[in-house]
Amino acid sequence: HIRKTLKLTGVALVLTSFAQSVFAQNYWKGYTAYLERDYATALKEWLSLAEQGNAGAQQNLGVMYQRGEGVPKDFVEAAKWYRLAAKQGDHLSQLMLGGMYERGEGVPADDTKAVNWYRISAEGGYALAQNDLGTMYAKGDGVPQDYALAYMWFNLAATSLDVAKSNRDRAADLLPPELLAEAQRMSRLCLEKNYKSCGY
């Protein structure tokens, strides 16, 4: 029985490995086609993968529908694909979905939901989302206005994003010295905690 189970497990592993290999080939075939602006081929490859739950393909379909590349521009469809990928932990899709809520594209405008998606992406270490979350705190959109929290998120994003550096410096100018020191302390702690439970 053990030998039979091991043999079956080996077959399952080979089949799983083969399926992942085909999965990857189809994904990259779509990616190459997309770069060559052969959107029909990209759509064909990615749609099949996206329907099977591939987050990368779902995100890419979101981009195609948002931009109208090879398909009619359709924000509702873009939001649908972004949401599916975002729920699987795709940080770019979380950011893009947050932006759609902020602008009211394909979903009702809702700053609170925008902040929620930006935060999920930001806590995953995604610098663009950290910058956008900082902007929401600076403006007081979807959250109470708070320049110290804005500074913290801008400061975290500034390690890899130039626009976040200038945003951080503008936020610093609006903070009294003791609050600026607190914002810098929160930045350090947030980084140490790998972006989880950041803030006061």
Short mmCIF file of N, CA and C in Angstrom, two decimals, residues 2 8 10 31 33 35 39 42-43 86-87 98 130 143 146 148 150 164 166 181 183 189 191 194:
data_model
loop_
_atom_site.label_atom_id
_atom_site.label_comp_id
_atom_site.label_asym_id
_atom_site.label_seq_id
_atom_site.Cartn_x
_atom_site.Cartn_y
_atom_site.Cartn_z
N ILE A 2 1.92 1.25 0.80
CA ILE A 2 2.78 2.42 0.88
C ILE A 2 3.44 2.67 -0.47
N LEU A 8 1.60 6.88 -6.71
CA LEU A 8 0.53 7.82 -7.07
C LEU A 8 0.92 9.25 -6.73
N GLY A 10 3.93 10.42 -6.69
CA GLY A 10 4.90 10.81 -7.71
C GLY A 10 4.22 11.24 -8.99
N TYR A 31 2.23 37.55 -21.97
CA TYR A 31 3.05 38.72 -21.62
C TYR A 31 3.84 39.21 -22.82
N ALA A 33 3.15 38.67 -25.98
CA ALA A 33 2.18 39.22 -26.94
C ALA A 33 1.78 40.63 -26.53
N LEU A 35 3.49 42.83 -24.79
CA LEU A 35 4.59 43.76 -25.05
C LEU A 35 4.69 44.10 -26.54
N TYR A 39 -2.68 42.38 -28.59
CA TYR A 39 -3.60 42.29 -27.46
C TYR A 39 -4.57 41.12 -27.58
N ALA A 42 -2.71 38.15 -26.16
CA ALA A 42 -2.56 38.35 -24.70
C ALA A 42 -3.88 38.07 -24.00
N LEU A 43 -4.96 38.60 -24.55
CA LEU A 43 -6.28 38.41 -23.95
C LEU A 43 -6.65 36.93 -23.92
N ALA A 86 -6.80 41.12 -6.14
CA ALA A 86 -6.54 41.79 -4.86
C ALA A 86 -6.86 40.87 -3.69
N LYS A 87 -7.95 40.12 -3.81
CA LYS A 87 -8.35 39.20 -2.73
C LYS A 87 -7.36 38.05 -2.57
N GLY A 98 -8.00 50.39 -5.10
CA GLY A 98 -8.11 51.57 -4.26
C GLY A 98 -8.27 52.84 -5.10
N GLN A 130 1.79 52.96 -0.32
CA GLN A 130 2.18 53.73 0.86
C GLN A 130 2.09 55.22 0.57
N VAL A 143 -10.20 59.20 5.82
CA VAL A 143 -9.61 59.09 7.17
C VAL A 143 -9.53 60.51 7.74
N ASP A 146 -4.30 63.76 9.09
CA ASP A 146 -3.25 63.51 10.08
C ASP A 146 -1.89 63.57 9.37
N ALA A 148 1.09 63.56 10.63
CA ALA A 148 2.11 62.65 11.18
C ALA A 148 2.00 61.28 10.50
N ALA A 150 0.57 60.79 7.60
CA ALA A 150 0.93 61.05 6.20
C ALA A 150 2.44 60.98 6.05
N ALA A 164 7.49 60.37 -3.29
CA ALA A 164 7.20 60.25 -1.86
C ALA A 164 8.17 61.09 -1.03
N SER A 166 9.41 64.10 -1.83
CA SER A 166 8.92 65.49 -1.79
C SER A 166 7.62 65.58 -0.99
N ALA A 181 9.11 64.27 15.27
CA ALA A 181 9.89 63.22 15.92
C ALA A 181 9.05 61.96 16.13
N ALA A 183 6.44 61.06 14.28
CA ALA A 183 6.22 60.49 12.95
C ALA A 183 7.44 59.68 12.50
N LEU A 189 9.39 52.10 13.67
CA LEU A 189 8.67 50.95 14.23
C LEU A 189 7.90 50.19 13.16
N LEU A 191 8.60 49.95 10.01
CA LEU A 191 9.56 49.20 9.20
C LEU A 191 10.01 47.93 9.95
N ASN A 194 7.58 45.17 9.83
CA ASN A 194 7.27 44.76 8.45
C ASN A 194 5.93 45.33 7.99
#
